[in-house]
Tab-separated table of C-alpha atoms in Angstrom:
chain	number	residue	atom	x	y	z
A	1213	MET	CA	14.734	-29.860	19.722
A	1214	LEU	CA	17.558	-28.286	17.792
A	1215	LEU	CA	18.551	-30.750	15.098
A	1216	LEU	CA	21.899	-30.624	13.324
A	1217	TYR	CA	22.309	-31.707	9.729
A	1218	ASN	CA	25.707	-32.919	8.522
A	1219	ASN	CA	27.232	-31.624	5.315
A	1220	SER	CA	25.202	-34.046	3.205
A	1221	MET	CA	22.067	-32.701	4.944
A	1222	LYS	CA	20.830	-36.237	5.740
A	1223	ASN	CA	21.897	-37.650	9.113
A	1224	LYS	CA	20.199	-35.901	12.049
A	1225	LEU	CA	21.757	-35.551	15.509
A	1226	ILE	CA	19.823	-34.119	18.478
A	1227	ILE	CA	22.019	-31.546	20.270
A	1228	SER	CA	19.662	-29.565	22.585
A	1229	THR	CA	16.111	-28.834	23.679
A	1230	PHE	CA	15.076	-25.347	22.617
A	1231	LEU	CA	11.720	-23.919	23.770
A	1232	PHE	CA	9.916	-27.019	22.430
A	1233	LEU	CA	10.574	-25.735	18.914
A	1234	SER	CA	12.128	-28.173	16.463
A	1235	LEU	CA	14.750	-26.281	14.492
A	1236	PHE	CA	17.122	-27.645	11.886
A	1237	LEU	CA	20.650	-26.279	11.635
A	1238	VAL	CA	22.288	-26.395	8.220
A	1239	ASN	CA	26.087	-26.404	7.965
A	1240	VAL	CA	27.203	-24.378	5.009
A	1241	VAL	CA	29.583	-26.242	2.760
A	1242	SER	CA	31.921	-24.749	0.235
A	1243	GLY	CA	30.747	-22.833	-2.790
A	1244	GLU	CA	31.979	-25.660	-4.990
A	1245	GLU	CA	29.358	-27.988	-3.486
A	1246	LEU	CA	26.475	-25.563	-3.361
A	1247	GLU	CA	25.211	-22.995	-5.798
A	1248	ASP	CA	25.596	-19.415	-4.674
A	1249	ASN	CA	21.903	-18.833	-3.975
A	1250	THR	CA	21.643	-22.046	-1.943
A	1251	GLN	CA	24.692	-21.068	0.103
A	1252	GLN	CA	23.325	-17.571	0.654
A	1253	ALA	CA	19.973	-18.989	1.776
A	1254	ALA	CA	21.743	-21.405	4.117
A	1255	ASN	CA	23.777	-18.540	5.610
A	1256	LEU	CA	20.607	-16.583	6.304
A	1257	TYR	CA	18.986	-19.703	7.733
A	1258	ASN	CA	21.833	-20.328	10.171
A	1259	GLU	CA	21.786	-16.649	11.140
A	1260	ALA	CA	18.076	-17.030	11.900
A	1261	ILE	CA	18.826	-20.014	14.133
A	1262	ASP	CA	21.437	-17.994	16.054
A	1263	LEU	CA	19.095	-15.023	16.428
A	1264	TYR	CA	16.349	-17.243	17.784
A	1265	GLY	CA	18.798	-18.642	20.315
A	1266	GLN	CA	19.472	-15.075	21.440
A	1267	ASP	CA	15.709	-14.415	21.841
A	1268	GLU	CA	15.770	-12.103	18.826
A	1269	VAL	CA	12.536	-13.635	17.575
A	1270	ASP	CA	11.488	-10.853	15.188
A	1271	LYS	CA	14.952	-10.792	13.611
A	1272	SER	CA	14.904	-14.574	13.366
A	1273	ILE	CA	11.602	-14.423	11.476
A	1274	GLU	CA	13.077	-11.781	9.173
A	1275	TYR	CA	16.095	-13.944	8.312
A	1276	PHE	CA	14.020	-17.099	7.752
A	1277	THR	CA	11.853	-15.048	5.406
A	1278	LYS	CA	14.881	-13.740	3.519
A	1279	ALA	CA	16.209	-17.267	3.138
A	1280	LEU	CA	12.892	-18.322	1.621
A	1281	GLU	CA	12.891	-15.399	-0.788
A	1282	ILE	CA	16.133	-16.776	-2.189
A	1283	LYS	CA	15.197	-20.458	-1.963
A	1284	PRO	CA	11.365	-20.865	-1.958
A	1285	ASP	CA	11.571	-24.675	-1.645
A	1286	PHE	CA	13.713	-24.517	1.536
A	1287	TYR	CA	11.705	-27.033	3.591
A	1288	GLU	CA	13.544	-26.535	6.900
A	1289	ALA	CA	13.139	-22.756	6.724
A	1290	HIS	CA	9.395	-23.106	6.112
A	1291	TYR	CA	9.152	-25.594	8.973
A	1292	ASN	CA	10.963	-23.454	11.529
A	1293	LEU	CA	9.234	-20.256	10.467
A	1294	ALA	CA	5.843	-21.959	10.815
A	1295	GLN	CA	6.718	-23.277	14.287
A	1296	ILE	CA	7.722	-19.804	15.499
A	1297	LEU	CA	4.651	-18.131	14.007
A	1298	MET	CA	2.332	-20.740	15.520
A	1299	SER	CA	3.916	-20.222	18.953
A	1300	LEU	CA	3.175	-16.495	18.583
A	1301	ASN	CA	-0.428	-17.204	17.468
A	1302	LYS	CA	0.260	-15.491	14.142
A	1303	ASN	CA	-1.948	-18.046	12.476
A	1304	ASP	CA	-2.507	-16.344	9.107
A	1305	GLU	CA	1.232	-16.015	8.559
A	1306	ALA	CA	1.929	-19.528	9.845
A	1307	LEU	CA	-0.576	-21.002	7.408
A	1308	LYS	CA	1.392	-19.633	4.452
A	1309	SER	CA	4.473	-21.619	5.476
A	1310	LEU	CA	2.422	-24.673	6.423
A	1311	GLU	CA	0.770	-24.649	3.002
A	1312	GLU	CA	4.193	-24.400	1.328
A	1313	ILE	CA	5.367	-27.398	3.364
A	1314	HIS	CA	2.288	-29.286	2.215
A	1315	LYS	CA	3.239	-28.611	-1.412
A	1316	LEU	CA	6.734	-29.950	-0.755
A	1317	LYS	CA	5.658	-32.922	1.406
A	1318	PRO	CA	1.926	-33.629	0.958
A	1319	SER	CA	1.915	-36.703	3.214
A	1320	ASP	CA	3.807	-35.149	6.145
A	1321	SER	CA	1.447	-36.090	9.009
A	1322	GLU	CA	2.912	-33.559	11.439
A	1323	ASN	CA	2.315	-30.760	8.965
A	1324	LEU	CA	-1.185	-32.028	8.167
A	1325	TYR	CA	-1.993	-31.881	11.871
A	1326	ASN	CA	-0.494	-28.394	12.212
A	1327	LEU	CA	-2.577	-27.242	9.246
A	1328	GLY	CA	-5.728	-28.687	10.776
A	1329	LYS	CA	-5.004	-27.226	14.214
A	1330	THR	CA	-4.192	-23.767	12.854
A	1331	TYR	CA	-7.210	-23.613	10.528
A	1332	PHE	CA	-9.334	-24.698	13.510
A	1333	LYS	CA	-7.967	-21.813	15.586
A	1334	ASN	CA	-8.845	-19.499	12.708
A	1335	GLY	CA	-12.412	-20.787	12.686
A	1336	GLN	CA	-12.026	-22.369	9.230
A	1337	LEU	CA	-13.571	-25.667	10.275
A	1338	SER	CA	-14.107	-27.323	6.893
A	1339	LYS	CA	-10.539	-26.548	5.848
A	1340	ALA	CA	-9.221	-27.954	9.122
A	1341	ASN	CA	-11.239	-31.151	8.629
A	1342	GLU	CA	-9.923	-31.490	5.094
A	1343	TYR	CA	-6.310	-31.784	6.276
A	1344	LEU	CA	-6.917	-33.751	9.477
A	1345	LYS	CA	-8.768	-36.488	7.603
A	1346	GLN	CA	-5.694	-37.074	5.435
A	1347	ILE	CA	-3.693	-38.315	8.451
A	1348	THR	CA	-3.335	-42.090	8.285
A	1349	THR	CA	-4.142	-44.416	11.189
A	1350	ASN	CA	-0.486	-45.377	11.688
A	1351	ALA	CA	0.700	-41.759	12.041
A	1352	PRO	CA	1.740	-40.533	15.535
A	1353	GLN	CA	-0.710	-37.626	15.170
A	1354	TYR	CA	-3.717	-39.829	14.356
A	1355	ASP	CA	-5.292	-39.901	17.847
A	1356	SER	CA	-4.847	-36.146	18.303
A	1357	ALA	CA	-6.317	-35.539	14.858
A	1358	LYS	CA	-9.302	-37.774	15.639
A	1359	LEU	CA	-9.990	-35.803	18.842
A	1360	LEU	CA	-9.756	-32.492	17.014
A	1361	ILE	CA	-12.074	-33.739	14.248
A	1362	SER	CA	-14.619	-34.578	16.959
A	1363	LYS	CA	-14.378	-31.022	18.337
A	1364	ILE	CA	-14.752	-29.585	14.842
A	1365	GLU	CA	-17.848	-31.651	14.079
A	1366	LYS	CA	-19.401	-30.634	17.404
A	1367	ARG	CA	-18.742	-26.968	16.658
A	1368	GLN	CA	-20.193	-27.370	13.147
A	1369	ASP	CA	-23.365	-28.825	14.687
A	1370	GLU	CA	-23.573	-25.861	17.075
A	1371	LEU	CA	-23.206	-23.394	14.211
A	1372	ARG	CA	-25.887	-25.179	12.188
A	1373	LEU	CA	-28.239	-25.003	15.178
A	1374	GLU	CA	-27.498	-21.295	15.643
A	1375	GLU	CA	-28.384	-20.699	11.996
A	1376	LYS	CA	-31.529	-22.790	12.381
A	1377	ILE	CA	-32.609	-20.724	15.395
A	1378	LYS	CA	-31.862	-17.463	13.570
A	1379	GLU	CA	-34.100	-18.570	10.709
A	1380	ARG	CA	-36.977	-19.152	13.132
A	1381	LYS	CA	-38.013	-15.516	13.312
A	1382	VAL	CA	-40.712	-14.679	15.823
A	1383	ALA	CA	-43.993	-14.103	14.011
A	1384	LEU	CA	-46.311	-11.207	14.896
A	1385	ASP	CA	-50.089	-11.220	14.684
A	1386	SER	CA	-52.215	-8.435	13.218
A	1387	GLN	CA	-51.976	-6.499	16.482
A	1388	GLY	CA	-48.191	-6.687	16.592
A	1389	ARG	CA	-48.055	-9.292	19.342
A	1390	SER	CA	-45.546	-12.115	19.258
A	1391	SER	CA	-47.048	-15.450	18.317
A	1392	GLY	CA	-43.852	-17.390	19.047
A	1393	VAL	CA	-42.209	-20.225	17.167
A	1394	SER	CA	-42.829	-23.897	17.946
A	1395	LEU	CA	-39.651	-25.850	18.722
A	1396	GLU	CA	-41.039	-29.191	19.918
A	1397	GLU	CA	-44.351	-30.884	20.783
A	1398	ILE	CA	-44.634	-31.896	24.470
A	1399	SER	CA	-47.792	-33.076	26.215
A	1400	ALA	CA	-48.997	-30.576	28.845
A	1401	PRO	CA	-45.654	-28.734	29.108
A	1402	SER	CA	-45.265	-26.935	32.428
A	1403	GLY	CA	-41.872	-25.991	33.909
A	1404	ILE	CA	-38.905	-25.032	31.756
A	1405	ALA	CA	-35.231	-24.351	32.555
A	1406	THR	CA	-31.853	-24.319	30.813
A	1407	ASP	CA	-28.504	-25.608	32.081
A	1408	ASN	CA	-25.144	-23.890	31.709
A	1409	ARG	CA	-24.482	-25.800	28.470
A	1410	GLY	CA	-27.564	-24.408	26.734
A	1411	ASN	CA	-29.695	-27.585	26.953
A	1412	ILE	CA	-33.411	-27.011	27.565
A	1413	PHE	CA	-35.408	-29.088	30.062
A	1414	VAL	CA	-39.227	-29.175	29.980
A	1415	ALA	CA	-41.584	-30.897	32.415
A	1416	SER	CA	-44.596	-32.787	31.073
A	1417	PHE	CA	-47.348	-32.649	33.716
A	1418	VAL	CA	-49.492	-35.485	32.322
A	1419	GLU	CA	-46.643	-37.798	31.282
A	1420	ASN	CA	-44.779	-37.415	34.604
A	1421	GLN	CA	-41.420	-37.033	32.922
A	1422	ILE	CA	-38.767	-34.471	32.082
A	1423	TYR	CA	-37.727	-33.874	28.472
A	1424	LYS	CA	-34.346	-32.623	27.354
A	1425	ILE	CA	-33.857	-30.623	24.151
A	1426	SER	CA	-30.140	-30.577	23.374
A	1427	ILE	CA	-28.226	-27.629	21.960
A	1428	TYR	CA	-28.463	-29.460	18.620
A	1429	GLY	CA	-32.277	-29.431	18.775
A	1430	GLN	CA	-32.702	-33.138	19.597
A	1431	LYS	CA	-35.586	-34.002	21.962
A	1432	ALA	CA	-35.335	-36.982	24.315
A	1433	ILE	CA	-36.769	-38.145	27.644
A	1434	PHE	CA	-34.245	-37.151	30.296
A	1435	SER	CA	-35.972	-38.575	33.369
A	1436	LYS	CA	-39.024	-40.781	33.886
A	1437	SER	CA	-38.843	-41.835	37.522
A	1438	ASN	CA	-41.588	-43.294	39.709
A	1439	LEU	CA	-40.842	-40.352	42.022
A	1440	ILE	CA	-42.119	-37.842	39.436
A	1441	HIS	CA	-45.817	-37.033	39.881
A	1442	GLY	CA	-47.342	-33.944	38.297
A	1443	PRO	CA	-44.175	-31.903	37.690
A	1444	ILE	CA	-44.767	-28.151	37.441
A	1445	GLY	CA	-41.869	-25.754	38.068
A	1446	LEU	CA	-38.237	-26.474	37.173
A	1447	ALA	CA	-34.977	-24.861	38.277
A	1448	ILE	CA	-31.334	-25.779	37.618
A	1449	ASP	CA	-28.414	-24.933	39.920
A	1450	LYS	CA	-24.785	-24.109	39.079
A	1451	ASP	CA	-23.862	-27.815	39.079
A	1452	ASN	CA	-26.682	-28.612	36.602
A	1453	ASN	CA	-28.804	-30.389	39.201
A	1454	ILE	CA	-32.496	-30.121	38.270
A	1455	TYR	CA	-35.133	-29.345	40.909
A	1456	VAL	CA	-38.732	-30.300	40.120
A	1457	ALA	CA	-41.833	-28.937	41.834
A	1458	ASN	CA	-43.626	-32.268	42.194
A	1459	TYR	CA	-47.147	-30.856	42.557
A	1460	SER	CA	-49.091	-34.112	42.833
A	1461	ALA	CA	-46.610	-35.737	45.230
A	1462	ASN	CA	-46.291	-32.722	47.552
A	1463	ASN	CA	-42.514	-32.556	47.360
A	1464	ILE	CA	-39.555	-31.165	45.460
A	1465	ILE	CA	-37.269	-33.707	43.829
A	1466	LYS	CA	-33.673	-33.332	42.742
A	1467	ILE	CA	-32.273	-34.902	39.569
A	1468	THR	CA	-28.485	-34.979	39.147
A	1469	PRO	CA	-26.786	-34.637	35.726
A	1470	ASN	CA	-26.326	-38.439	35.894
A	1471	ASN	CA	-30.114	-38.805	36.299
A	1472	ILE	CA	-30.092	-39.858	39.949
A	1473	VAL	CA	-33.489	-38.885	41.381
A	1474	SER	CA	-34.162	-38.190	45.072
A	1475	ILE	CA	-36.615	-36.266	47.246
A	1476	PHE	CA	-35.121	-32.868	48.105
A	1477	ALA	CA	-37.857	-31.397	50.317
A	1478	THR	CA	-41.457	-32.003	51.392
A	1479	ILE	CA	-43.811	-29.138	50.540
A	1480	ASN	CA	-47.585	-28.992	49.913
A	1481	LYS	CA	-48.471	-28.469	46.257
A	1482	PRO	CA	-45.168	-26.838	45.191
A	1483	TYR	CA	-45.653	-24.706	42.125
A	1484	CYS	CA	-42.934	-22.265	40.994
A	1485	LEU	CA	-39.188	-22.697	41.516
A	1486	ASN	CA	-36.391	-20.177	41.040
A	1487	TYR	CA	-32.637	-20.584	41.456
A	1488	ASP	CA	-30.587	-17.658	42.802
A	1489	SER	CA	-27.082	-18.187	41.435
A	1490	MET	CA	-25.587	-15.293	43.435
A	1491	HIS	CA	-26.415	-16.926	46.766
A	1492	ASN	CA	-26.683	-20.536	45.562
A	1493	ARG	CA	-30.241	-20.627	46.830
A	1494	LEU	CA	-33.487	-22.230	45.702
A	1495	TYR	CA	-36.877	-20.528	46.136
A	1496	ALA	CA	-40.194	-22.371	45.963
A	1497	THR	CA	-43.842	-21.378	46.232
A	1498	GLU	CA	-46.308	-23.562	48.128
A	1499	GLN	CA	-49.732	-23.132	46.540
A	1500	ASP	CA	-51.646	-24.922	49.297
A	1501	THR	CA	-50.574	-22.440	52.041
A	1502	ASN	CA	-49.621	-19.379	49.942
A	1503	LYS	CA	-46.051	-19.514	51.275
A	1504	LEU	CA	-42.634	-18.823	49.770
A	1505	TYR	CA	-39.806	-21.118	50.847
A	1506	LYS	CA	-36.044	-20.605	50.754
A	1507	PHE	CA	-33.472	-23.415	50.574
A	1508	ASP	CA	-29.738	-22.702	50.859
A	1509	LEU	CA	-27.867	-25.225	48.715
A	1510	ASP	CA	-24.381	-24.831	50.239
């Protein structure tokens, strides 16, 4: 919205919608009412507004900047300049104006949200959280801020896990062979597979259940159905459905992401499973007859 200020620079009147960018237009009053530098800054500001309206974005940025050089506490100029820079994804430059606005109006919830959002885009998660958590529950931006905080905390957990995994360097024995690194203890682990989110699924042959190790390193039982008997091989398709070679039950079962378990196919002593993502196809070996089976999943 393009907002017009009257000569007292108080009463606002909406006059047009303008590329979703809120801009404030300042009417220049006589030199008797304004000091020369304020009037000069206001002239440059209004010129910037006109240039933006003519799609002269770079020139508009230049004039907003000049206005701020003359009048560093020019709130509206900082606001408009920040909005333009954010729309151009010039985040580092936008943050300078957003930080200046914060100095002028520390409790401005819209600016706090813009600071949080822009720092988040820049990957500065702690800084983003710092500003977002200052937004009060009665502010219009509160729900959006809460959602963004949730995304930030999730990303921070992912980064912590990545660091944790990096620290777990693979050990080598005296002969230079990898001895591996233990992630979790699982009774008689057999099949293993990962979904497209990075979660790890491991079958426990003796416990007749499937474990899930989340991307955050948390282990939990994913499925313990009375249909699971002696699980061996695991495979996961593009929709994150899990297929289990149910060795002791002579079948292959399918487990949906919502943990709905059903019999997918009957096969004698199924052992290894493999999912072919190119053809959306499942392969299975049948130990009892030394056969390889193919199942098209389309």
